[in-house]
XYZ file of C-alpha atoms in Angstrom:
563
model
C 84.730 260.491 -70.276
C 85.385 257.455 -68.037
C 85.127 259.677 -64.974
C 81.785 261.064 -66.164
C 80.415 257.547 -66.778
C 81.544 256.348 -63.356
C 80.072 259.437 -61.755
C 76.719 258.872 -63.493
C 76.717 255.206 -62.460
C 77.412 256.162 -58.830
C 74.519 258.636 -58.904
C 72.120 256.029 -60.307
C 73.304 253.416 -57.792
C 72.889 255.841 -54.893
C 69.372 256.727 -56.067
C 68.427 253.036 -56.269
C 69.761 252.339 -52.784
C 68.012 255.372 -51.286
C 64.719 254.427 -52.962
C 65.022 250.828 -51.748
C 65.665 252.063 -48.223
C 62.723 254.457 -48.485
C 60.294 251.771 -49.628
C 61.387 249.373 -46.881
C 60.846 252.091 -44.284
C 57.425 252.901 -45.777
C 56.458 249.219 -45.623
C 57.277 249.243 -41.902
C 55.248 252.432 -41.493
C 52.278 250.787 -43.259
C 52.646 247.656 -41.111
C 52.553 249.912 -38.044
C 49.318 251.391 -39.500
C 50.702 254.911 -39.607
C 48.873 255.501 -42.862
C 49.013 259.300 -42.852
C 52.799 259.212 -42.443
C 53.085 256.572 -45.161
C 50.900 258.613 -47.506
C 53.108 261.707 -47.096
C 56.296 259.727 -47.705
C 54.909 257.920 -50.732
C 53.572 261.095 -52.336
C 57.050 262.572 -52.033
C 58.602 259.403 -53.470
C 56.179 259.346 -56.400
C 57.050 262.957 -57.169
C 60.823 262.383 -56.951
C 60.878 258.946 -58.665
C 57.959 258.801 -61.121
C 59.435 255.745 -62.861
C 59.170 253.554 -59.724
C 55.926 251.595 -59.983
C 56.215 250.203 -56.481
C 55.804 253.682 -54.984
C 52.472 254.124 -56.766
C 51.370 250.646 -55.741
C 52.002 251.159 -52.048
C 50.382 254.599 -52.152
C 47.302 252.963 -53.662
C 47.358 250.355 -50.883
C 47.423 253.126 -48.282
C 44.379 254.745 -49.871
C 42.553 251.400 -49.844
C 43.347 251.062 -46.138
C 41.861 254.540 -45.670
C 38.763 253.467 -47.653
C 39.491 255.980 -50.408
C 39.256 253.719 -53.416
C 38.901 256.494 -55.984
C 42.262 257.922 -54.935
C 43.790 254.439 -54.987
C 42.597 253.946 -58.573
C 44.169 257.221 -59.664
C 47.620 256.119 -58.476
C 47.310 252.554 -59.754
C 46.416 253.902 -63.205
C 49.372 256.285 -63.148
C 51.747 253.649 -61.809
C 50.912 250.835 -64.225
C 53.015 252.464 -66.979
C 56.065 253.040 -64.767
C 59.229 251.415 -66.133
C 60.223 249.744 -62.886
C 57.618 247.318 -61.408
C 54.697 249.170 -62.960
C 52.906 245.832 -63.359
C 52.296 245.685 -59.583
C 49.678 248.377 -60.103
C 47.703 245.959 -62.281
C 47.339 243.867 -59.120
C 46.136 247.007 -57.336
C 43.532 247.591 -60.052
C 42.513 243.942 -59.740
C 42.103 244.406 -55.993
C 39.760 247.346 -56.624
C 37.731 245.207 -59.027
C 37.391 242.542 -56.323
C 36.243 245.189 -53.861
C 33.582 246.145 -56.420
C 32.610 242.497 -56.965
C 34.023 242.254 -60.521
C 35.916 238.975 -60.263
C 36.557 238.321 -63.968
C 38.004 241.825 -64.488
C 40.197 241.340 -61.419
C 41.562 238.021 -62.646
C 42.359 239.552 -66.031
C 44.484 242.185 -64.255
C 46.211 239.507 -62.173
C 47.018 237.431 -65.263
C 48.490 240.453 -67.011
C 50.550 241.368 -63.943
C 52.007 237.859 -63.675
C 52.913 237.938 -67.380
C 55.170 240.927 -66.658
C 56.629 239.401 -63.493
C 60.016 237.751 -63.269
C 60.363 234.003 -62.812
C 60.527 234.577 -59.079
C 57.101 236.143 -58.554
C 56.854 235.884 -54.785
C 55.828 239.474 -54.239
C 53.117 239.395 -56.900
C 51.565 236.205 -55.522
C 51.530 237.661 -51.997
C 49.638 240.734 -53.195
C 47.184 238.611 -55.211
C 46.534 236.398 -52.179
C 45.853 239.452 -50.022
C 43.532 240.891 -52.681
C 41.399 237.737 -52.692
C 41.169 237.804 -48.890
C 40.098 241.464 -48.815
C 37.554 241.177 -51.655
C 33.913 242.182 -51.220
C 33.233 238.436 -51.408
C 36.509 236.811 -50.337
C 37.751 233.858 -52.367
C 39.678 232.018 -49.680
C 40.582 229.044 -51.871
C 42.210 231.230 -54.540
C 43.965 233.215 -51.834
C 45.459 229.960 -50.574
C 46.576 228.933 -54.085
C 48.360 232.281 -54.547
C 49.945 232.125 -51.081
C 51.259 228.612 -51.751
C 52.666 229.840 -55.064
C 54.453 232.668 -53.213
C 56.043 230.207 -50.779
C 57.002 227.872 -53.638
C 58.656 230.814 -55.415
C 60.687 231.691 -52.302
C 60.426 229.297 -49.339
C 62.631 231.628 -47.272
C 60.325 234.651 -47.639
C 58.875 235.533 -44.241
C 56.195 237.663 -45.900
C 55.150 234.722 -48.072
C 54.780 232.599 -44.936
C 52.621 235.318 -43.354
C 50.444 235.401 -46.481
C 50.151 231.622 -46.261
C 49.159 231.877 -42.603
C 46.508 234.484 -43.429
C 45.087 232.255 -46.175
C 45.030 229.208 -43.890
C 43.162 231.216 -41.228
C 40.590 232.299 -43.819
C 40.154 228.647 -44.794
C 39.718 227.685 -41.118
C 42.905 225.678 -41.032
C 44.308 227.037 -37.793
C 46.940 224.348 -37.300
C 48.689 225.012 -40.623
C 48.283 228.759 -40.101
C 50.123 228.430 -36.793
C 52.983 226.598 -38.524
C 53.207 229.255 -41.263
C 53.287 232.182 -38.824
C 55.866 230.418 -36.684
C 58.024 229.826 -39.780
C 57.711 233.511 -40.694
C 58.898 234.519 -37.238
C 61.883 232.187 -37.474
C 62.836 233.541 -40.918
C 62.631 237.188 -39.844
C 62.871 237.996 -36.153
C 62.008 241.637 -36.839
C 58.690 240.853 -38.547
C 56.184 241.744 -35.838
C 53.087 240.556 -37.653
C 54.099 236.895 -37.295
C 54.088 236.690 -33.473
C 51.075 239.010 -33.387
C 49.057 236.648 -35.601
C 50.078 233.723 -33.408
C 48.668 235.635 -30.453
C 45.461 236.330 -32.418
C 45.040 232.583 -33.000
C 45.461 232.066 -29.253
C 42.820 234.733 -28.565
C 40.390 233.174 -31.021
C 40.695 229.940 -29.059
C 39.466 232.020 -26.079
C 42.770 231.577 -24.266
C 42.603 235.240 -23.291
C 45.294 235.398 -20.557
C 47.807 233.618 -22.814
C 46.991 235.925 -25.738
C 47.403 239.015 -23.555
C 50.812 237.801 -22.393
C 51.886 237.323 -26.013
C 50.781 240.848 -26.990
C 52.489 242.316 -23.945
C 55.705 240.472 -24.849
C 55.599 242.053 -28.326
C 55.064 245.487 -26.811
C 57.783 245.025 -24.230
C 60.266 244.592 -27.075
C 58.557 247.051 -29.453
C 56.621 249.608 -27.378
C 55.819 251.763 -30.407
C 54.066 249.021 -32.395
C 50.482 250.272 -32.416
C 48.714 247.258 -34.009
C 49.572 245.156 -30.953
C 47.561 247.590 -28.825
C 44.652 247.251 -31.250
C 44.794 243.472 -30.911
C 44.984 243.832 -27.127
C 41.862 245.967 -27.338
C 40.131 243.329 -29.476
C 41.176 240.667 -26.974
C 39.778 242.594 -24.018
C 36.575 243.161 -26.000
C 36.212 239.446 -26.759
C 36.993 238.640 -23.118
C 34.295 241.086 -21.995
C 31.668 239.386 -24.137
C 32.832 235.888 -23.182
C 32.664 236.546 -19.439
C 29.849 238.919 -18.514
C 31.076 239.311 -14.917
C 34.196 241.002 -16.300
C 32.380 243.063 -18.938
C 32.888 246.555 -17.521
C 36.482 245.883 -16.443
C 37.524 244.466 -19.812
C 35.625 247.066 -21.831
C 37.433 249.821 -19.909
C 40.774 248.131 -20.572
C 39.885 247.686 -24.239
C 39.109 251.365 -24.673
C 42.404 252.361 -23.038
C 44.296 249.998 -25.332
C 42.522 251.434 -28.345
C 43.338 254.997 -27.339
C 46.977 253.938 -27.048
C 46.718 252.344 -30.507
C 45.431 255.633 -31.928
C 48.187 257.632 -30.268
C 50.801 255.384 -31.873
C 49.259 255.187 -35.329
C 47.273 258.092 -36.798
C 45.895 260.955 -34.751
C 43.712 261.620 -37.783
C 40.100 261.519 -38.862
C 40.729 258.038 -40.238
C 41.944 256.772 -36.867
C 39.071 258.473 -35.060
C 36.645 256.775 -37.449
C 38.119 253.428 -36.446
C 37.835 254.391 -32.791
C 34.150 255.149 -33.350
C 33.759 251.642 -34.814
C 35.286 250.299 -31.623
C 32.922 252.349 -29.445
C 30.000 250.684 -31.227
C 31.373 247.240 -30.389
C 31.925 248.414 -26.811
C 28.357 249.795 -26.616
C 29.638 253.144 -25.346
C 26.854 255.193 -26.909
C 27.376 258.500 -25.067
C 31.060 258.418 -25.946
C 30.170 257.549 -29.544
C 27.890 260.576 -29.821
C 30.622 262.847 -28.420
C 33.261 261.380 -30.734
C 31.027 261.585 -33.827
C 30.236 265.239 -33.163
C 33.946 265.948 -32.692
C 34.794 264.214 -35.986
C 32.053 266.177 -37.733
C 33.723 269.453 -36.747
C 36.899 268.530 -38.638
C 35.410 266.403 -41.441
C 31.987 267.548 -42.579
C 31.879 265.341 -45.685
C 32.618 261.859 -44.336
C 29.273 260.000 -44.516
C 30.283 257.616 -41.729
C 29.823 260.439 -39.233
C 26.085 260.394 -39.969
C 26.039 256.646 -39.393
C 27.708 256.998 -36.000
C 25.371 259.813 -34.993
C 22.406 257.705 -36.078
C 23.518 254.760 -33.942
C 24.320 256.979 -30.963
C 21.089 258.995 -31.151
C 19.058 255.787 -31.447
C 20.637 254.324 -28.312
C 20.660 257.644 -26.418
C 16.928 258.322 -26.733
C 16.886 260.721 -29.676
C 14.982 258.728 -32.343
C 14.155 261.732 -34.532
C 17.843 262.666 -34.650
C 18.689 259.051 -35.436
C 16.223 258.911 -38.337
C 17.584 262.124 -39.854
C 21.222 261.107 -39.426
C 20.760 257.614 -40.859
C 18.743 258.918 -43.806
C 21.572 261.393 -44.438
C 24.091 258.558 -44.253
C 22.176 256.353 -46.675
C 21.777 259.199 -49.153
C 25.500 260.061 -49.102
C 27.265 256.700 -48.663
C 28.150 254.155 -51.327
C 25.123 251.829 -51.503
C 27.438 248.800 -51.246
C 28.622 249.965 -47.832
C 25.136 250.203 -46.299
C 24.648 247.083 -44.197
C 21.977 245.268 -42.248
C 22.873 246.974 -38.990
C 22.323 250.391 -40.575
C 18.772 249.418 -41.481
C 18.313 247.879 -38.039
C 19.148 251.153 -36.271
C 16.954 253.152 -38.642
C 14.122 250.745 -37.874
C 14.705 250.936 -34.114
C 14.460 254.716 -34.280
C 11.245 254.525 -36.306
C 9.813 251.974 -33.868
C 10.563 254.346 -30.996
C 8.463 257.019 -32.717
C 5.661 254.582 -33.514
C 5.135 253.052 -30.047
C 4.482 254.231 -26.529
C 6.556 253.201 -23.507
C 4.482 250.043 -23.044
C 5.169 248.791 -26.548
C 1.736 249.695 -27.934
C 1.795 250.863 -31.567
C 0.468 254.421 -31.836
C 1.609 255.275 -35.372
C 0.895 252.397 -37.749
C 2.439 254.074 -40.812
C 5.744 254.646 -39.028
C 5.613 251.096 -37.662
C 5.131 249.724 -41.187
C 8.175 251.706 -42.358
C 10.180 250.187 -39.507
C 9.109 246.655 -40.468
C 10.190 247.325 -44.063
C 13.600 248.482 -42.804
C 13.911 245.446 -40.530
C 13.055 243.156 -43.434
C 15.877 244.764 -45.419
C 18.182 244.330 -42.417
C 17.324 240.615 -42.247
C 18.012 240.209 -45.964
C 21.442 241.773 -45.611
C 22.346 240.123 -42.313
C 20.268 237.198 -40.950
C 22.618 237.070 -37.947
C 20.830 240.085 -36.486
C 18.096 237.717 -35.298
C 18.791 238.428 -31.614
C 18.011 242.102 -32.251
C 14.725 241.171 -33.934
C 13.878 238.922 -31.001
C 14.590 241.684 -28.478
C 12.267 244.113 -30.276
C 9.665 241.383 -30.701
C 9.676 240.612 -26.973
C 9.082 244.288 -26.190
C 6.048 244.305 -28.483
C 4.917 240.954 -27.093
C 5.148 242.286 -23.540
C 3.028 245.271 -24.600
C 0.438 242.841 -26.013
C 1.036 244.127 -29.547
C 0.939 240.508 -30.621
C 0.419 240.771 -34.369
C 3.186 243.367 -34.578
C 5.452 241.153 -32.458
C 4.862 238.259 -34.838
C 6.424 240.305 -37.658
C 9.659 240.569 -35.658
C 9.738 236.874 -34.766
C 9.184 236.032 -38.432
C 12.392 237.901 -39.202
C 14.238 236.261 -36.316
C 13.486 232.704 -37.507
C 14.939 233.390 -40.947
C 18.254 232.451 -39.353
C 17.733 228.707 -38.967
C 21.177 228.332 -37.368
C 20.355 230.672 -34.505
C 20.764 229.340 -30.971
C 17.339 230.794 -30.161
C 15.630 229.315 -33.225
C 13.295 227.066 -31.204
C 12.326 229.831 -28.754
C 11.759 232.382 -31.519
C 9.446 229.982 -33.346
C 7.574 229.340 -30.094
C 7.113 233.083 -29.571
C 6.008 233.500 -33.181
C 3.317 230.880 -32.681
C 2.236 232.388 -29.365
C 2.042 235.896 -30.840
C -0.465 234.791 -33.460
C -2.359 232.637 -30.957
C -2.771 235.484 -28.470
C -3.750 237.920 -31.230
C -6.390 235.571 -32.612
C -7.977 234.121 -29.481
C -10.160 237.169 -28.812
C -11.262 237.590 -32.428
C -14.716 236.845 -33.847
C -15.331 233.978 -36.251
C -15.404 236.428 -39.155
C -12.113 237.977 -38.101
C -10.506 234.557 -37.695
C -11.570 233.673 -41.229
C -9.238 236.411 -42.478
C -6.253 234.986 -40.539
C -5.704 231.841 -42.597
C -2.148 232.820 -43.569
C -1.249 233.777 -39.987
C -2.633 230.481 -38.641
C -0.517 228.554 -41.150
C 2.587 230.509 -40.045
C 1.830 229.809 -36.389
C 1.310 226.078 -36.913
C 4.522 225.890 -38.905
C 6.390 227.878 -36.244
C 5.248 225.537 -33.471
C 6.193 222.539 -35.629
C 9.687 223.995 -36.168
C 10.050 224.612 -32.438
C 9.068 221.000 -31.724
C 11.510 219.738 -34.342
C 14.330 221.782 -32.801
C 13.427 221.013 -29.161
C 11.089 217.988 -29.025
C 11.144 217.746 -25.224
C 9.648 221.199 -24.533
C 6.119 220.262 -23.532
C 4.559 223.747 -23.618
C 4.999 224.009 -27.374
C 2.678 221.017 -27.885
C 0.142 222.526 -25.518
C 0.048 225.947 -27.164
C -0.056 224.404 -30.616
C -3.155 222.589 -29.412
C -4.555 225.868 -28.098
C -3.968 227.489 -31.487
C -5.804 224.760 -33.346
C -8.711 225.014 -30.927
C -8.875 228.754 -31.607
C -8.953 228.086 -35.356
C -11.985 225.979 -34.582
C -12.502 223.973 -37.761
C -13.154 220.239 -37.787
C -9.673 219.646 -39.181
C -7.954 221.942 -36.699
C -9.773 220.354 -33.745
C -8.512 216.960 -34.890
C -4.996 218.401 -35.045
C -5.471 219.908 -31.587
C -6.126 216.410 -30.219
C -2.803 215.228 -31.682
C -1.032 218.276 -30.261
C -2.491 217.739 -26.803
C -1.601 214.054 -26.901
C 1.971 215.142 -27.667
C 1.841 217.375 -24.592
C 0.598 214.513 -22.375
C 3.300 212.164 -23.632
C 6.039 214.739 -23.094
C 5.096 215.697 -19.518
C 4.580 212.095 -18.465
C 8.081 211.298 -19.744
C 9.477 213.964 -17.417
C 8.225 212.090 -14.346
C 6.313 212.813 -11.146
C 8.137 216.041 -10.324
C 6.839 217.587 -13.540
C 3.345 216.137 -13.145
C 3.009 217.594 -9.649
C 3.474 221.219 -10.810
C 0.251 223.252 -10.494
C 0.595 224.771 -13.981
C 1.108 221.341 -15.529
C -1.921 219.955 -13.673
C -4.021 222.837 -14.970
C -2.848 222.239 -18.523
C -3.420 218.491 -18.242
C -6.954 219.053 -16.979
C -7.715 221.266 -19.993
C -6.017 218.784 -22.300
C -7.893 215.712 -21.050
C -11.195 217.601 -21.043
C -10.796 218.683 -24.661
C -9.643 215.261 -25.871
C -12.559 213.620 -24.045
C -15.076 216.037 -25.581
C -13.593 215.576 -29.045
C -13.897 211.755 -28.829
C -17.384 211.799 -27.246
C -19.192 211.163 -30.535
C -16.569 209.016 -32.272
C -14.772 206.865 -29.684
C -16.671 206.424 -26.417
C -13.899 204.435 -24.682
C -11.255 207.114 -25.373
C -13.657 209.826 -24.301
C -14.334 208.120 -20.964
C -10.598 207.440 -20.434
C -9.696 211.106 -20.878
C -12.608 212.465 -18.838
C -11.615 210.134 -15.992
C -8.076 211.508 -16.077
C -9.483 215.030 -16.016
C -11.693 214.080 -13.055
C -8.680 212.786 -11.143
C -7.204 216.287 -11.359
C -10.463 218.163 -10.634
C -13.322 215.889 -9.538
C -15.643 218.846 -8.897
C -15.732 220.168 -12.446
C -19.363 220.146 -13.599
C -18.655 219.661 -17.303
C -16.385 216.664 -16.723
C -18.769 215.069 -14.216
C -21.825 215.500 -16.452
C -19.923 214.247 -19.506
C -18.878 211.073 -17.689
C -22.446 210.476 -16.474
C -23.763 210.842 -20.012
C -21.129 208.533 -21.513
C -21.655 205.824 -18.849
C -25.396 205.489 -19.477
């Protein structure tokens, strides 16, 4: 009997050791982003050890990484009743709730999971911290609280220090993040994420050569670690956008790094999907179209393929194909995953079918659809303002001024934009140029547009008070409006123009365009004061005469006022 008991104990012990070794190897596989390999291993482990909750949990995490939340939920639900560490799956279910925006349900799962945890709950707090960071609306403060709790539970846990570093980064505390990642690296020399995150911090400070050296050092010691190639690719991409003279060189290097990343991680549809995302950032539209069509041959149900085709067709001159593909995407994808850029590309395709090459609108109904899509894009992502501006300038150049104003209206919704002042100026100009050729009756119907234009010019002045032209064109607008009140405002606007150009000195005053504007300004101010303030009228007409002494109107006005 004693021999049988000892034999049974040895079997159980061996099983525990093997499972522990398996899960550690799987964790390394997940860290290396070899999700397909990890999925196969974990499915086998779940089948052979159905009482091990951790196997279910990590399998669910793999499915989340592959954006297959329904599959993740299935395994979390199965795993939560497992005898050994089943409570970890409650954290997984909480993570899914956060991804769906259900914060209270998520926190209930987290509370229940912690109730089952041992006194040392380092692992649980790490997973909770990560869940908050990856939520649909991240809660960075709660992520930091959980990460600090993980470190307090086990100060010597390298993974807890990494979680702390991630939370500090999310809370924009780069200095403490650096310390946490460095501590993680010192605690576990084999943990590759720690030095990689240090290099990412370096990259984000735009120290690109130093970041590249750090990634290359990681790869020199661990040539099979794919994520380092992805981060190299991201670094080359950022470098390309930071220094336009190196754009093509760095984009080419980035794409090579990303291909290497794919070869070392998953040569799967999931990896190819990520590569397509990278092609969008790299603006390689021909390659994106080729890649999307290739993915479609092996995965006909993934809605993202339609998105990629829509983007590629839009940029590659196939607007009808883009409209069809993006409509297919929006009808098949989860509504929560449709973003502002998706609506932007749908709108760009519709605009292409509604305008000629000169930017003149030829199909008003299609144009109106595009504006509706652009409005939705702006609601979802105000940071697309530069795209709205680019389209607006095309319309503006084609003298489709009222249509252009709609785009600039969307652009100025982002009040933090670097081009906020310019976009407001163009919005005002668009309405001015549209209205200046209209009849009095037509102008009477433009009250709302005139108010928008005046406000836009005022915002431009507030943002950039030393740009003289804004004052001048605001004056022009109020002259076009032509009411007694607007003419009085035009005088104030023109006086602002005079004050601003004089402050710039003789070099500015000597410019032909400025002289022409000043002549028009002084002439209008003089005429406006002719019946109310004779001295001011004479003063301004004299200044106009200094610029153009042969102008009949100015000369006759001065003669009449001096009688």
